[in-house]
Tab-separated table of C-alpha atoms in Angstrom:
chain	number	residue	atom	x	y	z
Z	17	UNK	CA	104.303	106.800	84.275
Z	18	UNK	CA	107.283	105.430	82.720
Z	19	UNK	CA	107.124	103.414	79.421
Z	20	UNK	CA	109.321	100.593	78.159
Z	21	UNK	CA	108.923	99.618	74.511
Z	22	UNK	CA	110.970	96.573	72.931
Z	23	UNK	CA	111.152	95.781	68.922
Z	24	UNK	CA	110.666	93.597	67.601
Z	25	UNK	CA	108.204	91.870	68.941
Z	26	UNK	CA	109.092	88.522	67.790
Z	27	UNK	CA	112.311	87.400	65.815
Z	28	UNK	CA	112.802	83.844	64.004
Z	29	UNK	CA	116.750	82.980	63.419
Z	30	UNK	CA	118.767	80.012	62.144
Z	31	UNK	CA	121.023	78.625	64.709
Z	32	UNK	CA	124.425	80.827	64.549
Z	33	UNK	CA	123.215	84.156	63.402
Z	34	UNK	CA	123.231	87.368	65.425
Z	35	UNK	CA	119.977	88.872	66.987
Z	36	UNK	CA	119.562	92.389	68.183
Z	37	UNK	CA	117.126	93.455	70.782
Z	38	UNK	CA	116.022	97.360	71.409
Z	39	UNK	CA	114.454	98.814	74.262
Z	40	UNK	CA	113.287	102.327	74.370
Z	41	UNK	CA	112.139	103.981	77.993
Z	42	UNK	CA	109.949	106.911	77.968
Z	43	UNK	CA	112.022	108.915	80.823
Z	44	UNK	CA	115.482	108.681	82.717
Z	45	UNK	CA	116.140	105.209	83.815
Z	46	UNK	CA	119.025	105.185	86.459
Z	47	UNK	CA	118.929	100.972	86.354
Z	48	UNK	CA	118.298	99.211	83.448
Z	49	UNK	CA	118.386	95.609	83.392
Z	50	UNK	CA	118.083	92.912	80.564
Z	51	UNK	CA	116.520	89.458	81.566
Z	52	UNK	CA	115.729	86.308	80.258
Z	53	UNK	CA	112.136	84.492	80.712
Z	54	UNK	CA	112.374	80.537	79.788
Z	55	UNK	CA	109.589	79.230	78.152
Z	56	UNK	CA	108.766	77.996	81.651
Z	57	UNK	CA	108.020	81.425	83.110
Z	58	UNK	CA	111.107	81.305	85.189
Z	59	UNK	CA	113.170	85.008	84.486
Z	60	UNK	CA	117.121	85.343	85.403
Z	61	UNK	CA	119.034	88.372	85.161
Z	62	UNK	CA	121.359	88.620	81.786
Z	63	UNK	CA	122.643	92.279	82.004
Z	64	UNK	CA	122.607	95.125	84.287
Z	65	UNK	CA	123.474	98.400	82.296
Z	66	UNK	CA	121.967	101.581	83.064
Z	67	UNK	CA	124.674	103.221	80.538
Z	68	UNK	CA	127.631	102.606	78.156
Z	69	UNK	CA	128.616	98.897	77.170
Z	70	UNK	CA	129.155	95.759	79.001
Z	71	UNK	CA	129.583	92.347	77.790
Z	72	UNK	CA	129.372	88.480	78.887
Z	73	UNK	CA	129.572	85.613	76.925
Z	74	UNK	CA	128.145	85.783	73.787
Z	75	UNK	CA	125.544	89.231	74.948
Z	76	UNK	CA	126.536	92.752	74.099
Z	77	UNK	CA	124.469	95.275	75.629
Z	78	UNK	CA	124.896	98.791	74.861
Z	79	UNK	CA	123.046	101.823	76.935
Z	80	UNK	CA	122.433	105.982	75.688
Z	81	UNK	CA	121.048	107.385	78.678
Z	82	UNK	CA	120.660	110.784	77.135
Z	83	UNK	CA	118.791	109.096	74.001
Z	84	UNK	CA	116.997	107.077	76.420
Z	85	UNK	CA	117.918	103.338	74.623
Z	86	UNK	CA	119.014	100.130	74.992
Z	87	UNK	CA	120.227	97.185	72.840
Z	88	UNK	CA	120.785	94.011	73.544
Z	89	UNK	CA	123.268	91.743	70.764
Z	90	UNK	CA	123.327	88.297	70.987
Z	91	UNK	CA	126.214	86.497	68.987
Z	92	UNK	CA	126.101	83.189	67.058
Z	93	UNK	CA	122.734	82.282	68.287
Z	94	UNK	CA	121.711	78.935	69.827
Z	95	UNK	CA	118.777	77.101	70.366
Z	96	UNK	CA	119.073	77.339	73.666
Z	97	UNK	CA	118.761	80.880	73.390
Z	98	UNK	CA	114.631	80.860	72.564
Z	99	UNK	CA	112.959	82.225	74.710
Z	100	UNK	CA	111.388	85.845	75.909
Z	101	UNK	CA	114.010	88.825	76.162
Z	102	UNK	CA	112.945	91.486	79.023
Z	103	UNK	CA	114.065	94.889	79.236
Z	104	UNK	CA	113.168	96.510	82.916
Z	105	UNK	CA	114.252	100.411	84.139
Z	106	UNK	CA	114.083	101.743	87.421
Z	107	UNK	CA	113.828	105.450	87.934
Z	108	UNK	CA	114.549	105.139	91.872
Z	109	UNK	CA	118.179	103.638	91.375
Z	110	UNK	CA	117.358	100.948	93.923
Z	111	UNK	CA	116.100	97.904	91.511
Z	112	UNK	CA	112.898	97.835	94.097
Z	113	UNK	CA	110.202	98.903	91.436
Z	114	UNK	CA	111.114	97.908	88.000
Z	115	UNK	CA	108.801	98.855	85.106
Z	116	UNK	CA	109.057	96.038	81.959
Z	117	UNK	CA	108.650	95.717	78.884
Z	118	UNK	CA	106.307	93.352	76.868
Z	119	UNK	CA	109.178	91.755	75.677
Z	120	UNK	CA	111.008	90.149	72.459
Z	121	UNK	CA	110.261	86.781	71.885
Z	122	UNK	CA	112.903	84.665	70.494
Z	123	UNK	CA	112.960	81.222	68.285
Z	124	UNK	CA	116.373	80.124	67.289
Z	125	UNK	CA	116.143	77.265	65.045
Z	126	UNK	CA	118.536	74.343	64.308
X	28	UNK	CA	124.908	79.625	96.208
X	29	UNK	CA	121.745	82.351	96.738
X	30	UNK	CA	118.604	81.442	95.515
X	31	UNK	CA	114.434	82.353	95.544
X	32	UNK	CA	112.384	79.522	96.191
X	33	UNK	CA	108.405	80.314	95.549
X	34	UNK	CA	105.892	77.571	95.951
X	35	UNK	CA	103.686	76.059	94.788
X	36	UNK	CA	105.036	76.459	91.231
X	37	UNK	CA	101.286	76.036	90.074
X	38	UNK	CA	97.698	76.373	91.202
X	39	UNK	CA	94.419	76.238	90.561
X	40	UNK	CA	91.481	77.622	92.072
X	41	UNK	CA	87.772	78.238	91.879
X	42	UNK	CA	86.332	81.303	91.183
X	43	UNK	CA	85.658	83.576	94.612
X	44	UNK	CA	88.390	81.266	96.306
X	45	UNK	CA	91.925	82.336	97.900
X	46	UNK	CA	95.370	80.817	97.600
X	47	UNK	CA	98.557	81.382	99.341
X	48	UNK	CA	101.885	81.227	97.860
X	49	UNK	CA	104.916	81.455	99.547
X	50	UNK	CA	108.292	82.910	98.548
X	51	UNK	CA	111.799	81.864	100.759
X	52	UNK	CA	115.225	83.011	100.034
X	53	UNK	CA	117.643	80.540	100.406
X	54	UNK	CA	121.301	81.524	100.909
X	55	UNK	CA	121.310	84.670	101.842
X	56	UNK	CA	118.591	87.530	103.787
X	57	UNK	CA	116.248	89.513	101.847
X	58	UNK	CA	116.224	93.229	102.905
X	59	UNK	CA	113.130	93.478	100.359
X	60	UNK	CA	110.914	91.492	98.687
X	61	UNK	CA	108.683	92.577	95.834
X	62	UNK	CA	105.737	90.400	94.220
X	63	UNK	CA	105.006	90.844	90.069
X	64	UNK	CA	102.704	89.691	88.539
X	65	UNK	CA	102.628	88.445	84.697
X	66	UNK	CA	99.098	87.822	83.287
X	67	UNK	CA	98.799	86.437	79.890
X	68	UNK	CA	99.525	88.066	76.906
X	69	UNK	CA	101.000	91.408	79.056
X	70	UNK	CA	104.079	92.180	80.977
X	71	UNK	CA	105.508	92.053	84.407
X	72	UNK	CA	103.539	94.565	86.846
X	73	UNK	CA	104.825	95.227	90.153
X	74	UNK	CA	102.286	94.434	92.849
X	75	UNK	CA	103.751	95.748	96.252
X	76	UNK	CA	106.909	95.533	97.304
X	77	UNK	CA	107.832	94.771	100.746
X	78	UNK	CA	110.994	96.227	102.482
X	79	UNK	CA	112.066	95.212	106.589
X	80	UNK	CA	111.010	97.620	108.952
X	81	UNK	CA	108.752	99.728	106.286
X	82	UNK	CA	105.544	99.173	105.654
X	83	UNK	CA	104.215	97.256	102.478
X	84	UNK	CA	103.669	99.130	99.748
X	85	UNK	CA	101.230	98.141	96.742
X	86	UNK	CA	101.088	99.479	93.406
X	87	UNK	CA	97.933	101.343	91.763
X	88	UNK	CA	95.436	98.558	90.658
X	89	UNK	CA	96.461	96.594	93.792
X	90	UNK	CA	95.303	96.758	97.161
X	91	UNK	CA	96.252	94.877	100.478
X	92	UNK	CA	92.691	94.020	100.902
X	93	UNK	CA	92.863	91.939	97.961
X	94	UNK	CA	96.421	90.946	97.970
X	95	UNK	CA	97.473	91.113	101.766
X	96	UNK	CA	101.258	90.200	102.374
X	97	UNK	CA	103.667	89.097	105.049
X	98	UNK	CA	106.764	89.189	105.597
X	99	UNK	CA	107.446	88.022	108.722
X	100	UNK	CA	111.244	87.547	108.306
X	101	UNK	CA	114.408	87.890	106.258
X	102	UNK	CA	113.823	84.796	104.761
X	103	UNK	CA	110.413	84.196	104.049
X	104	UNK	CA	107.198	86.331	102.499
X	105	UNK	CA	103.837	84.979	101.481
X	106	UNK	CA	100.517	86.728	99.626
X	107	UNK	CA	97.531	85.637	99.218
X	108	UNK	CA	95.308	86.038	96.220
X	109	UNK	CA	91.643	86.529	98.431
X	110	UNK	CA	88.602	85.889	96.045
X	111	UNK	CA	90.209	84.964	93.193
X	112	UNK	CA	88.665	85.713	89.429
X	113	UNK	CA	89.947	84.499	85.983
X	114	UNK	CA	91.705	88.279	85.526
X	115	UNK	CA	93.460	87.224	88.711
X	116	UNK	CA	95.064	84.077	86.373
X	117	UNK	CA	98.986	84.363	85.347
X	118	UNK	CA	102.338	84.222	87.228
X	119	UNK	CA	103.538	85.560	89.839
X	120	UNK	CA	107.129	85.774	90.838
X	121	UNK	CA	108.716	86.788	93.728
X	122	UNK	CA	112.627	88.942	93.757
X	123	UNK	CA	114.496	89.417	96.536
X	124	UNK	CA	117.272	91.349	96.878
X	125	UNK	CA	119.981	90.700	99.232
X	126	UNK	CA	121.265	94.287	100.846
X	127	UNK	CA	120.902	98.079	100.155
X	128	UNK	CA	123.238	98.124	97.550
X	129	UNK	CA	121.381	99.736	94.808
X	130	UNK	CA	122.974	98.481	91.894
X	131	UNK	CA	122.231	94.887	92.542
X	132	UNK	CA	118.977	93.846	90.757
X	133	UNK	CA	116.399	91.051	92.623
X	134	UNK	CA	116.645	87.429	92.211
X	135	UNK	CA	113.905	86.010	91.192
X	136	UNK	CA	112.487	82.542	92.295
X	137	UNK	CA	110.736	80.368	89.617
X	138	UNK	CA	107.025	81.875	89.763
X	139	UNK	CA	103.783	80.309	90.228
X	140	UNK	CA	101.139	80.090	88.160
X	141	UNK	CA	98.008	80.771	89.207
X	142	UNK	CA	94.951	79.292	86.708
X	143	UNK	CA	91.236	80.316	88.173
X	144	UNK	CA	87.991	77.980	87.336
């Protein structure tokens, strides 16, 4: 079945710098979307980007179907950022059966 | 605005009991519901996903007996954990999506967390 794998695993960063999150799927994804999972549990959608770039706020996420990869930039980093990172494909196209990853988890310290 | 509201937000149960947790969209009418579950230290694995006017479907490693869902309506689903055992424990969310369109992805409510004596 299909594979999602997300580096790093964790990442530590001082308040302002710039993180960058991969995800690499083992087949063709035809949705790919980035979420967010508070420390709470709860997860809300960041990015939905099954190819080329798209941007909001301070996220940058940039798609290669062919090469089968994802990134994920976040700019000037804040606190308020920490927190888990999910990457999730769907091979149907419909978002009904999404396939995650384990995840980056992120600490942003003052 | 459009929101997924799952309750309770936590539980706990013995050993060999069931619970019931219920998932309600608020705002708008979900076409299909689908029911993940996190346990610790792993990922999000889809359990079944339930679409109006199709059947349920569950996922390998998950079975109706065990997990049986309804979805009675466009606003509400509920599952039920039946004989529960500590690799039953993590959280489980609920995401709804609103229509057919296929490039919108579910909205998910807050989880709950299910912890097994």
């Amino acid at each position: 079945g299909q594979q999602v794998q997300q580096s790093p695993a964790s990442l530590v960063l001082q308040e302002g710098e710039n993180a960058e999150l991969q995800c690499n799927f083992s087949s063709t994804a035809t949705q790919l979307q980035w979420f967010y999972q508070s420390p709470g549990g709860s997860l809300v959608s960041l990015l939905s980007n099954p190819s080329g770039t798209k941007h909001t706020g301070r996220l940058t996420s940039t798609t290669v179907t062919k090469e089968r990869r994802s990134s994920l930039h976040i700019s000037s980093s804040q606190t308020t950022d920490s927190g888990t990172y999910l990457c999730a494909i769907d091979e149907s196209g419909s978002f009904n059966k999404l396939t995650f990853g384990a995840g980056t988890r992120l600490a942003v310290c003052p | 605005g459009a929101l997924v509201y799952q309750y309770p937000r936590r539980t706990i149960c013995k050993s060999g009991t069931s619970m019931r947790m219920e998932c309600q969209a608020v705002g708008f009418q979900a076409t299909s519901v689908a029911w993940y579950r996190q346990s610790p230290q792993k990922t999000f694995e889809l359990i079944a996903l339930s679409t109006v006017n199709s059947a349920i479907k569950y996922e390998q490693n998950f079975t109706q007996e065990k997990f049986p869902i309804s979805h009675p309506n466009l606003s509400f689903s509920s599952m039920t954990v039946l004989n529960a055992y500590l690799e039953d424990r993590g959280l489980y969310l609920c995401g709804a999506r609103a229509d057919r369109a296929d490039n919108q992805a579910p909205l998910f409510g807050e989880g709950t967390r299910l912890s097994v004596l």
